[in-house]
Amino acid sequence: MKKLPRLIVVLLTLFGSVTYAQNVAGNWQGSLNAGKELRIVFVISNDGGTLKATMYSIDQGAQGIPATTVTLQGTTLRITIAGISGSFVGNLNANESTITGTWTQGGASLPLVLNRATTETAWAIPKPPKPIAADTPAVFDVATIRPANPDMSGKIFTVRGRQVTTINTTVNDLITFSYGLHERQISGGPAWAGKDKYDVTGAPAGQGLPTLPQMRTMIQQLLADRFKLSFHRDKRNLPVYSITVASGGPKLTRNDSNPNGLPGLLFRGLGVLPGSNATIDDLASVMQSAVLDRPVVDRTGLPGRYDFMLRWTPDETQFAGLDVRVPAPSNSVDAPPALFTAFQEQLGLKLESTRAPVEVLVIDRIDRPSEN
């Protein structure tokens, strides 16, 4: 009989946690004042006792961002989203209709109150834009090429609305991006191809949002039409970095929300790379184009797309691809680890130096761009 009260306490504790997990499921919405009002929706589900969530910033786009972790301890809800370096911590009120908390992203914290949505009050979540049909020619209907701002640093490849945009990019940048190469895999060509910088804006001929392969093909066509690029291919044995799976297995969050969508890989500072909806090949591409001094080869065999957060302390050999100077490393005990350690500890992947035969693009002709 003496054991019965303890057993009852254990059962009440277990059933209490399950009840909270069930009752927090649903759509939660609130406005975030980040200079302007942004409507935020969290869609929370309970999958066999495991909480999952997808975040929508419905005034910034229709693509949902899966949460990396979701926990509910007592009345405290915690949601982390590695792909955008964001997190929410809030407290569920007694009647389970409101969660009062704080949204944190990029070192800034803002209050965010989420209300449980009903059929009558729920904000409509925009449907993702349809991709350009696969059988539509991947070409620009209209494209402009302008000299970049000489005071600009870094470089950007992105899609804004339907427009494909590159900012502060050399011809070599356009070649490496569109053909998936490192600059060491370009042979020949004039010096200006690696120095003169341009901003490119192009509207696709087809209706819809271009996929990454379509975006690459459009820029390939632009290089041929406007820069008169012609080349032939070769194969050479070069120093490379290979990405493999570490012994403990990958530490990545699978993202199946938008298999045809563009990956999100935009640095939030030197050594701070959130990834969303990205393949390992996408990760290899951004590492070789922006960070490392040689080609990067994906040898993981991991299919699909993932969300992750990679933080490391860069050294002076890195980020030459962004044309920025890396400051001296901090001696703080809280400083992130070096890149190779961060890959293994944070992603469950290994980045190793080796040699491998890789494709080389040998330029036969390249001209400065024709008039818009």
PDB file of C-alpha atoms in Angstrom, residues 23-323:
ATOM      1  CA  ASN A  23      -3.253  19.925 -26.535  1.00  0.00           C
ATOM      2  CA  VAL A  24      -0.454  22.027 -28.020  1.00  0.00           C
ATOM      3  CA  ALA A  25      -1.035  20.546 -31.475  1.00  0.00           C
ATOM      4  CA  GLY A  26      -2.681  22.868 -33.982  1.00  0.00           C
ATOM      5  CA  ASN A  27      -2.072  26.183 -35.719  1.00  0.00           C
ATOM      6  CA  TRP A  28      -0.623  29.016 -33.632  1.00  0.00           C
ATOM      7  CA  GLN A  29      -0.318  32.514 -35.035  1.00  0.00           C
ATOM      8  CA  GLY A  30       0.960  35.929 -33.990  1.00  0.00           C
ATOM      9  CA  SER A  31       2.563  39.117 -35.289  1.00  0.00           C
ATOM     10  CA  LEU A  32       6.268  39.821 -34.930  1.00  0.00           C
ATOM     11  CA  ASN A  33       7.311  43.483 -34.936  1.00  0.00           C
ATOM     12  CA  ALA A  34      10.643  43.373 -36.774  1.00  0.00           C
ATOM     13  CA  GLY A  35      10.605  46.899 -38.151  1.00  0.00           C
ATOM     14  CA  LYS A  36       7.326  45.990 -39.794  1.00  0.00           C
ATOM     15  CA  GLU A  37       4.601  43.603 -38.748  1.00  0.00           C
ATOM     16  CA  LEU A  38       5.279  40.054 -39.889  1.00  0.00           C
ATOM     17  CA  ARG A  39       2.577  37.433 -39.490  1.00  0.00           C
ATOM     18  CA  ILE A  40       4.009  34.190 -38.117  1.00  0.00           C
ATOM     19  CA  VAL A  41       2.270  30.811 -38.071  1.00  0.00           C
ATOM     20  CA  PHE A  42       3.501  27.648 -36.358  1.00  0.00           C
ATOM     21  CA  VAL A  43       1.759  24.429 -37.389  1.00  0.00           C
ATOM     22  CA  ILE A  44       2.406  21.951 -34.554  1.00  0.00           C
ATOM     23  CA  SER A  45       1.589  18.245 -34.730  1.00  0.00           C
ATOM     24  CA  ASN A  46       1.939  15.301 -32.363  1.00  0.00           C
ATOM     25  CA  ASP A  47       3.400  12.302 -34.155  1.00  0.00           C
ATOM     26  CA  GLY A  48       3.122   9.395 -31.752  1.00  0.00           C
ATOM     27  CA  GLY A  49       4.183  11.489 -28.788  1.00  0.00           C
ATOM     28  CA  THR A  50       6.874  13.404 -30.711  1.00  0.00           C
ATOM     29  CA  LEU A  51       6.102  17.050 -31.350  1.00  0.00           C
ATOM     30  CA  LYS A  52       6.866  18.485 -34.779  1.00  0.00           C
ATOM     31  CA  ALA A  53       6.381  22.010 -36.126  1.00  0.00           C
ATOM     32  CA  THR A  54       6.597  23.973 -39.344  1.00  0.00           C
ATOM     33  CA  MET A  55       7.002  27.760 -39.326  1.00  0.00           C
ATOM     34  CA  TYR A  56       5.503  30.096 -41.923  1.00  0.00           C
ATOM     35  CA  SER A  57       6.387  33.796 -42.199  1.00  0.00           C
ATOM     36  CA  ILE A  58       3.437  34.385 -44.486  1.00  0.00           C
ATOM     37  CA  ASP A  59       4.328  37.983 -45.364  1.00  0.00           C
ATOM     38  CA  GLN A  60       7.789  36.926 -46.540  1.00  0.00           C
ATOM     39  CA  GLY A  61       6.991  33.858 -48.616  1.00  0.00           C
ATOM     40  CA  ALA A  62       4.996  30.691 -48.787  1.00  0.00           C
ATOM     41  CA  GLN A  63       7.681  28.114 -48.084  1.00  0.00           C
ATOM     42  CA  GLY A  64       7.343  26.422 -44.700  1.00  0.00           C
ATOM     43  CA  ILE A  65      10.458  25.929 -42.575  1.00  0.00           C
ATOM     44  CA  PRO A  66      10.479  22.696 -40.526  1.00  0.00           C
ATOM     45  CA  ALA A  67      11.605  23.007 -36.916  1.00  0.00           C
ATOM     46  CA  THR A  68      14.751  21.204 -35.849  1.00  0.00           C
ATOM     47  CA  THR A  69      13.455  20.429 -32.344  1.00  0.00           C
ATOM     48  CA  VAL A  70      10.151  20.948 -30.513  1.00  0.00           C
ATOM     49  CA  THR A  71       9.781  20.265 -26.784  1.00  0.00           C
ATOM     50  CA  LEU A  72       7.065  20.933 -24.223  1.00  0.00           C
ATOM     51  CA  GLN A  73       8.111  20.659 -20.586  1.00  0.00           C
ATOM     52  CA  GLY A  74       5.279  21.551 -18.271  1.00  0.00           C
ATOM     53  CA  THR A  75       3.885  24.676 -19.899  1.00  0.00           C
ATOM     54  CA  THR A  76       7.156  25.796 -21.547  1.00  0.00           C
ATOM     55  CA  LEU A  77       7.283  25.321 -25.312  1.00  0.00           C
ATOM     56  CA  ARG A  78      10.656  25.461 -27.072  1.00  0.00           C
ATOM     57  CA  ILE A  79      11.060  25.456 -30.850  1.00  0.00           C
ATOM     58  CA  THR A  80      14.417  25.690 -32.638  1.00  0.00           C
ATOM     59  CA  ILE A  81      14.839  26.163 -36.378  1.00  0.00           C
ATOM     60  CA  ALA A  82      18.478  25.623 -37.350  1.00  0.00           C
ATOM     61  CA  GLY A  83      17.926  26.555 -40.992  1.00  0.00           C
ATOM     62  CA  ILE A  84      17.333  30.234 -40.118  1.00  0.00           C
ATOM     63  CA  SER A  85      19.209  30.317 -36.807  1.00  0.00           C
ATOM     64  CA  GLY A  86      15.949  31.045 -34.980  1.00  0.00           C
ATOM     65  CA  SER A  87      14.212  29.874 -31.818  1.00  0.00           C
ATOM     66  CA  PHE A  88      11.005  30.481 -29.887  1.00  0.00           C
ATOM     67  CA  VAL A  89      10.468  29.964 -26.153  1.00  0.00           C
ATOM     68  CA  GLY A  90       7.047  30.588 -24.653  1.00  0.00           C
ATOM     69  CA  ASN A  91       4.628  29.627 -21.899  1.00  0.00           C
ATOM     70  CA  LEU A  92       1.244  28.036 -22.561  1.00  0.00           C
ATOM     71  CA  ASN A  93      -1.582  29.674 -20.584  1.00  0.00           C
ATOM     72  CA  ALA A  94      -4.030  27.747 -18.388  1.00  0.00           C
ATOM     73  CA  ASN A  95      -6.787  27.347 -20.987  1.00  0.00           C
ATOM     74  CA  GLU A  96      -4.234  26.434 -23.677  1.00  0.00           C
ATOM     75  CA  SER A  97      -5.268  29.250 -26.018  1.00  0.00           C
ATOM     76  CA  THR A  98      -2.193  31.508 -25.886  1.00  0.00           C
ATOM     77  CA  ILE A  99       1.581  31.041 -25.805  1.00  0.00           C
ATOM     78  CA  THR A 100       3.452  34.128 -24.596  1.00  0.00           C
ATOM     79  CA  GLY A 101       7.118  34.112 -25.441  1.00  0.00           C
ATOM     80  CA  THR A 102      10.168  35.417 -27.283  1.00  0.00           C
ATOM     81  CA  TRP A 103      11.482  34.911 -30.802  1.00  0.00           C
ATOM     82  CA  THR A 104      15.304  34.998 -31.082  1.00  0.00           C
ATOM     83  CA  GLN A 105      17.248  35.195 -34.338  1.00  0.00           C
ATOM     84  CA  GLY A 106      20.677  36.506 -35.233  1.00  0.00           C
ATOM     85  CA  GLY A 107      21.364  37.651 -31.675  1.00  0.00           C
ATOM     86  CA  ALA A 108      18.181  39.782 -31.491  1.00  0.00           C
ATOM     87  CA  SER A 109      15.161  38.890 -29.333  1.00  0.00           C
ATOM     88  CA  LEU A 110      11.599  40.101 -29.917  1.00  0.00           C
ATOM     89  CA  PRO A 111       8.357  39.416 -28.031  1.00  0.00           C
ATOM     90  CA  LEU A 112       5.954  37.084 -29.808  1.00  0.00           C
ATOM     91  CA  VAL A 113       2.498  36.089 -28.562  1.00  0.00           C
ATOM     92  CA  LEU A 114       0.915  33.140 -30.350  1.00  0.00           C
ATOM     93  CA  ASN A 115      -2.830  32.516 -30.288  1.00  0.00           C
ATOM     94  CA  ARG A 116      -4.421  29.202 -31.111  1.00  0.00           C
ATOM     95  CA  ALA A 117      -6.122  29.599 -34.491  1.00  0.00           C
ATOM     96  CA  THR A 118      -9.686  28.490 -35.087  1.00  0.00           C
ATOM     97  CA  THR A 119     -11.443  27.842 -38.372  1.00  0.00           C
ATOM     98  CA  GLU A 120     -12.784  31.392 -38.248  1.00  0.00           C
ATOM     99  CA  THR A 121      -9.590  33.178 -37.166  1.00  0.00           C
ATOM    100  CA  ALA A 122      -6.878  31.201 -38.987  1.00  0.00           C
ATOM    101  CA  TRP A 123      -4.702  33.155 -41.396  1.00  0.00           C
ATOM    102  CA  ALA A 124      -4.495  31.626 -44.846  1.00  0.00           C
ATOM    103  CA  ILE A 125      -1.083  30.135 -45.491  1.00  0.00           C
ATOM    104  CA  PRO A 126      -0.101  30.963 -49.092  1.00  0.00           C
ATOM    105  CA  LYS A 127       0.499  28.020 -51.341  1.00  0.00           C
ATOM    106  CA  PRO A 128       4.090  27.696 -52.599  1.00  0.00           C
ATOM    107  CA  PRO A 129       4.525  29.139 -56.077  1.00  0.00           C
ATOM    108  CA  LYS A 130       4.417  26.559 -58.821  1.00  0.00           C
ATOM    109  CA  PRO A 131       7.795  25.719 -60.335  1.00  0.00           C
ATOM    110  CA  ILE A 132       8.480  26.415 -63.977  1.00  0.00           C
ATOM    111  CA  ALA A 133       7.362  23.391 -65.962  1.00  0.00           C
ATOM    112  CA  ALA A 134      10.182  20.939 -66.612  1.00  0.00           C
ATOM    113  CA  ASP A 135       9.582  21.043 -70.377  1.00  0.00           C
ATOM    114  CA  THR A 136       9.822  24.863 -70.523  1.00  0.00           C
ATOM    115  CA  PRO A 137      13.120  26.156 -71.971  1.00  0.00           C
ATOM    116  CA  ALA A 138      15.290  27.423 -69.102  1.00  0.00           C
ATOM    117  CA  VAL A 139      16.221  30.777 -70.617  1.00  0.00           C
ATOM    118  CA  PHE A 140      15.818  34.431 -69.696  1.00  0.00           C
ATOM    119  CA  ASP A 141      13.083  36.355 -71.431  1.00  0.00           C
ATOM    120  CA  VAL A 142      14.847  39.596 -70.446  1.00  0.00           C
ATOM    121  CA  ALA A 143      18.192  40.039 -68.664  1.00  0.00           C
ATOM    122  CA  THR A 144      20.215  43.076 -67.626  1.00  0.00           C
ATOM    123  CA  ILE A 145      23.924  43.111 -66.807  1.00  0.00           C
ATOM    124  CA  ARG A 146      25.344  46.136 -64.996  1.00  0.00           C
ATOM    125  CA  PRO A 147      28.695  46.901 -63.337  1.00  0.00           C
ATOM    126  CA  ALA A 148      28.488  46.155 -59.608  1.00  0.00           C
ATOM    127  CA  ASN A 149      28.853  48.740 -56.873  1.00  0.00           C
ATOM    128  CA  PRO A 150      32.635  48.971 -56.329  1.00  0.00           C
ATOM    129  CA  ASP A 151      32.087  49.395 -52.580  1.00  0.00           C
ATOM    130  CA  MET A 152      30.113  46.157 -52.348  1.00  0.00           C
ATOM    131  CA  SER A 153      31.671  43.132 -50.634  1.00  0.00           C
ATOM    132  CA  GLY A 154      30.626  39.508 -50.853  1.00  0.00           C
ATOM    133  CA  LYS A 155      28.410  38.059 -53.568  1.00  0.00           C
ATOM    134  CA  ILE A 156      24.861  36.765 -53.815  1.00  0.00           C
ATOM    135  CA  PHE A 157      22.942  34.362 -56.058  1.00  0.00           C
ATOM    136  CA  THR A 158      19.224  34.427 -55.320  1.00  0.00           C
ATOM    137  CA  VAL A 159      15.657  34.530 -56.643  1.00  0.00           C
ATOM    138  CA  ARG A 160      13.509  37.562 -55.786  1.00  0.00           C
ATOM    139  CA  GLY A 161       9.930  36.942 -56.738  1.00  0.00           C
ATOM    140  CA  ARG A 162      10.428  35.341 -60.128  1.00  0.00           C
ATOM    141  CA  GLN A 163      13.609  37.228 -60.971  1.00  0.00           C
ATOM    142  CA  VAL A 164      16.960  35.474 -60.891  1.00  0.00           C
ATOM    143  CA  THR A 165      19.498  37.870 -59.406  1.00  0.00           C
ATOM    144  CA  THR A 166      23.254  37.844 -58.888  1.00  0.00           C
ATOM    145  CA  ILE A 167      25.028  40.642 -57.031  1.00  0.00           C
ATOM    146  CA  ASN A 168      28.731  41.533 -57.200  1.00  0.00           C
ATOM    147  CA  THR A 169      29.651  38.505 -59.312  1.00  0.00           C
ATOM    148  CA  THR A 170      32.546  38.063 -61.737  1.00  0.00           C
ATOM    149  CA  VAL A 171      32.283  36.043 -64.932  1.00  0.00           C
ATOM    150  CA  ASN A 172      34.224  33.307 -63.174  1.00  0.00           C
ATOM    151  CA  ASP A 173      31.616  33.383 -60.380  1.00  0.00           C
ATOM    152  CA  LEU A 174      28.860  32.942 -62.972  1.00  0.00           C
ATOM    153  CA  ILE A 175      30.740  30.027 -64.519  1.00  0.00           C
ATOM    154  CA  THR A 176      31.481  28.264 -61.222  1.00  0.00           C
ATOM    155  CA  PHE A 177      27.882  28.673 -60.021  1.00  0.00           C
ATOM    156  CA  SER A 178      26.177  27.614 -63.224  1.00  0.00           C
ATOM    157  CA  TYR A 179      28.463  24.637 -63.877  1.00  0.00           C
ATOM    158  CA  GLY A 180      28.990  23.599 -60.223  1.00  0.00           C
ATOM    159  CA  LEU A 181      32.744  24.167 -60.224  1.00  0.00           C
ATOM    160  CA  HIS A 182      35.476  25.672 -58.066  1.00  0.00           C
ATOM    161  CA  GLU A 183      37.516  28.493 -59.602  1.00  0.00           C
ATOM    162  CA  ARG A 184      40.493  26.110 -59.745  1.00  0.00           C
ATOM    163  CA  GLN A 185      38.441  24.100 -62.241  1.00  0.00           C
ATOM    164  CA  ILE A 186      38.499  26.983 -64.738  1.00  0.00           C
ATOM    165  CA  SER A 187      41.472  27.082 -67.092  1.00  0.00           C
ATOM    166  CA  GLY A 188      42.369  29.896 -69.461  1.00  0.00           C
ATOM    167  CA  GLY A 189      40.422  33.089 -69.956  1.00  0.00           C
ATOM    168  CA  PRO A 190      41.466  36.737 -69.502  1.00  0.00           C
ATOM    169  CA  ALA A 191      42.323  38.293 -66.130  1.00  0.00           C
ATOM    170  CA  TRP A 192      39.240  40.557 -66.202  1.00  0.00           C
ATOM    171  CA  ALA A 193      36.982  37.482 -66.026  1.00  0.00           C
ATOM    172  CA  GLY A 194      38.035  37.034 -62.403  1.00  0.00           C
ATOM    173  CA  LYS A 195      38.134  40.738 -61.484  1.00  0.00           C
ATOM    174  CA  ASP A 196      35.328  42.722 -63.171  1.00  0.00           C
ATOM    175  CA  LYS A 197      32.132  42.428 -61.139  1.00  0.00           C
ATOM    176  CA  TYR A 198      28.544  42.592 -62.363  1.00  0.00           C
ATOM    177  CA  ASP A 199      24.962  42.579 -61.108  1.00  0.00           C
ATOM    178  CA  VAL A 200      22.692  40.383 -63.209  1.00  0.00           C
ATOM    179  CA  THR A 201      18.881  40.437 -63.165  1.00  0.00           C
ATOM    180  CA  GLY A 202      16.847  38.170 -65.393  1.00  0.00           C
ATOM    181  CA  ALA A 203      13.182  37.274 -65.804  1.00  0.00           C
ATOM    182  CA  PRO A 204      12.614  33.635 -66.843  1.00  0.00           C
ATOM    183  CA  ALA A 205      10.752  32.991 -70.068  1.00  0.00           C
ATOM    184  CA  GLY A 206       8.521  30.430 -68.351  1.00  0.00           C
ATOM    185  CA  GLN A 207       5.859  31.169 -65.755  1.00  0.00           C
ATOM    186  CA  GLY A 208       6.578  30.054 -62.204  1.00  0.00           C
ATOM    187  CA  LEU A 209       9.535  29.796 -59.836  1.00  0.00           C
ATOM    188  CA  PRO A 210      12.764  28.380 -61.309  1.00  0.00           C
ATOM    189  CA  THR A 211      14.380  25.382 -59.666  1.00  0.00           C
ATOM    190  CA  LEU A 212      18.106  25.441 -58.937  1.00  0.00           C
ATOM    191  CA  PRO A 213      18.964  23.362 -62.053  1.00  0.00           C
ATOM    192  CA  GLN A 214      16.835  25.703 -64.182  1.00  0.00           C
ATOM    193  CA  MET A 215      18.540  28.741 -62.617  1.00  0.00           C
ATOM    194  CA  ARG A 216      21.950  27.257 -63.453  1.00  0.00           C
ATOM    195  CA  THR A 217      20.897  26.535 -67.044  1.00  0.00           C
ATOM    196  CA  MET A 218      19.613  30.103 -67.489  1.00  0.00           C
ATOM    197  CA  ILE A 219      22.960  31.544 -66.424  1.00  0.00           C
ATOM    198  CA  GLN A 220      24.804  29.091 -68.703  1.00  0.00           C
ATOM    199  CA  GLN A 221      22.717  30.377 -71.610  1.00  0.00           C
ATOM    200  CA  LEU A 222      23.360  33.986 -70.543  1.00  0.00           C
ATOM    201  CA  LEU A 223      27.109  33.324 -70.575  1.00  0.00           C
ATOM    202  CA  ALA A 224      26.884  31.927 -74.096  1.00  0.00           C
ATOM    203  CA  ASP A 225      24.597  34.675 -75.450  1.00  0.00           C
ATOM    204  CA  ARG A 226      25.907  37.808 -73.749  1.00  0.00           C
ATOM    205  CA  PHE A 227      29.538  36.914 -72.930  1.00  0.00           C
ATOM    206  CA  LYS A 228      30.098  34.655 -75.964  1.00  0.00           C
ATOM    207  CA  LEU A 229      31.530  31.938 -73.732  1.00  0.00           C
ATOM    208  CA  SER A 230      32.832  28.851 -75.508  1.00  0.00           C
ATOM    209  CA  PHE A 231      34.914  26.123 -73.886  1.00  0.00           C
ATOM    210  CA  HIS A 232      35.894  22.474 -73.906  1.00  0.00           C
ATOM    211  CA  ARG A 233      36.124  20.055 -70.996  1.00  0.00           C
ATOM    212  CA  ASP A 234      39.107  18.228 -69.544  1.00  0.00           C
ATOM    213  CA  LYS A 235      39.786  15.986 -66.542  1.00  0.00           C
ATOM    214  CA  ARG A 236      42.632  16.633 -64.107  1.00  0.00           C
ATOM    215  CA  ASN A 237      43.817  15.199 -60.818  1.00  0.00           C
ATOM    216  CA  LEU A 238      43.533  18.061 -58.316  1.00  0.00           C
ATOM    217  CA  PRO A 239      43.652  18.618 -54.535  1.00  0.00           C
ATOM    218  CA  VAL A 240      40.073  18.501 -53.213  1.00  0.00           C
ATOM    219  CA  TYR A 241      38.132  18.260 -49.982  1.00  0.00           C
ATOM    220  CA  SER A 242      35.760  15.312 -49.688  1.00  0.00           C
ATOM    221  CA  ILE A 243      32.659  15.218 -47.498  1.00  0.00           C
ATOM    222  CA  THR A 244      31.897  11.829 -45.940  1.00  0.00           C
ATOM    223  CA  VAL A 245      29.660  10.625 -43.103  1.00  0.00           C
ATOM    224  CA  ALA A 246      31.362  10.589 -39.693  1.00  0.00           C
ATOM    225  CA  SER A 247      31.376   7.447 -37.545  1.00  0.00           C
ATOM    226  CA  GLY A 248      28.451   8.589 -35.378  1.00  0.00           C
ATOM    227  CA  GLY A 249      26.214   9.231 -38.390  1.00  0.00           C
ATOM    228  CA  PRO A 250      24.785  12.491 -39.746  1.00  0.00           C
ATOM    229  CA  LYS A 251      23.305  15.119 -37.399  1.00  0.00           C
ATOM    230  CA  LEU A 252      21.008  16.782 -39.914  1.00  0.00           C
ATOM    231  CA  THR A 253      17.270  17.497 -39.873  1.00  0.00           C
ATOM    232  CA  ARG A 254      15.509  16.007 -42.888  1.00  0.00           C
ATOM    233  CA  ASN A 255      13.379  18.508 -44.820  1.00  0.00           C
ATOM    234  CA  ASP A 256      10.763  16.981 -47.108  1.00  0.00           C
ATOM    235  CA  SER A 257       8.554  20.076 -47.319  1.00  0.00           C
ATOM    236  CA  ASN A 258       9.582  21.361 -50.743  1.00  0.00           C
ATOM    237  CA  PRO A 259      11.708  18.922 -52.779  1.00  0.00           C
ATOM    238  CA  ASN A 260      11.641  21.188 -55.840  1.00  0.00           C
ATOM    239  CA  GLY A 261      12.283  24.433 -53.948  1.00  0.00           C
ATOM    240  CA  LEU A 262      15.479  26.436 -53.830  1.00  0.00           C
ATOM    241  CA  PRO A 263      17.945  25.762 -50.997  1.00  0.00           C
ATOM    242  CA  GLY A 264      18.530  28.440 -48.367  1.00  0.00           C
ATOM    243  CA  LEU A 265      22.282  28.941 -47.812  1.00  0.00           C
ATOM    244  CA  LEU A 266      23.058  32.533 -46.880  1.00  0.00           C
ATOM    245  CA  PHE A 267      25.900  33.423 -44.503  1.00  0.00           C
ATOM    246  CA  ARG A 268      24.883  35.391 -41.407  1.00  0.00           C
ATOM    247  CA  GLY A 269      28.473  36.326 -40.732  1.00  0.00           C
ATOM    248  CA  LEU A 270      31.877  34.761 -41.318  1.00  0.00           C
ATOM    249  CA  GLY A 271      31.617  31.243 -39.984  1.00  0.00           C
ATOM    250  CA  VAL A 272      27.827  31.280 -39.502  1.00  0.00           C
ATOM    251  CA  LEU A 273      25.986  29.245 -42.133  1.00  0.00           C
ATOM    252  CA  PRO A 274      22.362  28.237 -41.599  1.00  0.00           C
ATOM    253  CA  GLY A 275      21.076  25.801 -44.188  1.00  0.00           C
ATOM    254  CA  SER A 276      17.500  25.023 -45.134  1.00  0.00           C
ATOM    255  CA  ASN A 277      16.078  22.693 -47.779  1.00  0.00           C
ATOM    256  CA  ALA A 278      19.645  21.958 -48.911  1.00  0.00           C
ATOM    257  CA  THR A 279      21.242  18.816 -50.290  1.00  0.00           C
ATOM    258  CA  ILE A 280      24.769  17.787 -49.308  1.00  0.00           C
ATOM    259  CA  ASP A 281      25.789  18.715 -52.834  1.00  0.00           C
ATOM    260  CA  ASP A 282      24.373  22.225 -52.205  1.00  0.00           C
ATOM    261  CA  LEU A 283      26.506  22.414 -49.045  1.00  0.00           C
ATOM    262  CA  ALA A 284      29.584  21.277 -50.982  1.00  0.00           C
ATOM    263  CA  SER A 285      28.876  23.892 -53.643  1.00  0.00           C
ATOM    264  CA  VAL A 286      28.672  26.823 -51.217  1.00  0.00           C
ATOM    265  CA  MET A 287      31.771  25.655 -49.336  1.00  0.00           C
ATOM    266  CA  GLN A 288      33.857  25.462 -52.515  1.00  0.00           C
ATOM    267  CA  SER A 289      32.543  28.709 -53.998  1.00  0.00           C
ATOM    268  CA  ALA A 290      32.745  30.908 -50.891  1.00  0.00           C
ATOM    269  CA  VAL A 291      34.896  29.338 -48.190  1.00  0.00           C
ATOM    270  CA  LEU A 292      37.528  26.830 -49.255  1.00  0.00           C
ATOM    271  CA  ASP A 293      40.504  27.054 -51.597  1.00  0.00           C
ATOM    272  CA  ARG A 294      39.806  23.916 -53.622  1.00  0.00           C
ATOM    273  CA  PRO A 295      36.919  21.859 -55.029  1.00  0.00           C
ATOM    274  CA  VAL A 296      34.644  20.054 -52.566  1.00  0.00           C
ATOM    275  CA  VAL A 297      33.288  16.609 -53.472  1.00  0.00           C
ATOM    276  CA  ASP A 298      30.212  15.008 -51.882  1.00  0.00           C
ATOM    277  CA  ARG A 299      30.973  11.372 -51.068  1.00  0.00           C
ATOM    278  CA  THR A 300      28.325  10.886 -48.365  1.00  0.00           C
ATOM    279  CA  GLY A 301      25.731   9.133 -50.507  1.00  0.00           C
ATOM    280  CA  LEU A 302      23.057  10.912 -48.448  1.00  0.00           C
ATOM    281  CA  PRO A 303      19.917  11.603 -50.498  1.00  0.00           C
ATOM    282  CA  GLY A 304      17.297  14.266 -49.840  1.00  0.00           C
ATOM    283  CA  ARG A 305      17.329  17.760 -48.358  1.00  0.00           C
ATOM    284  CA  TYR A 306      18.218  18.950 -44.879  1.00  0.00           C
ATOM    285  CA  ASP A 307      18.158  21.830 -42.389  1.00  0.00           C
ATOM    286  CA  PHE A 308      21.223  22.547 -40.265  1.00  0.00           C
ATOM    287  CA  MET A 309      23.259  25.223 -38.532  1.00  0.00           C
ATOM    288  CA  LEU A 310      27.035  25.325 -38.979  1.00  0.00           C
ATOM    289  CA  ARG A 311      29.127  27.642 -36.794  1.00  0.00           C
ATOM    290  CA  TRP A 312      32.910  27.731 -36.845  1.00  0.00           C
ATOM    291  CA  THR A 313      35.890  30.039 -36.364  1.00  0.00           C
ATOM    292  CA  PRO A 314      37.371  30.683 -39.811  1.00  0.00           C
ATOM    293  CA  ASP A 315      41.086  31.046 -40.464  1.00  0.00           C
ATOM    294  CA  GLU A 316      42.966  33.310 -42.868  1.00  0.00           C
ATOM    295  CA  THR A 317      42.841  30.737 -45.708  1.00  0.00           C
ATOM    296  CA  GLN A 318      39.030  30.849 -45.900  1.00  0.00           C
ATOM    297  CA  PHE A 319      36.454  33.117 -47.572  1.00  0.00           C
ATOM    298  CA  ALA A 320      38.688  34.211 -50.428  1.00  0.00           C
ATOM    299  CA  GLY A 321      35.669  33.382 -52.623  1.00  0.00           C
ATOM    300  CA  LEU A 322      33.743  36.234 -50.970  1.00  0.00           C
ATOM    301  CA  ASP A 323      36.686  38.619 -51.283  1.00  0.00           C
TER     302      ASP A 323
END
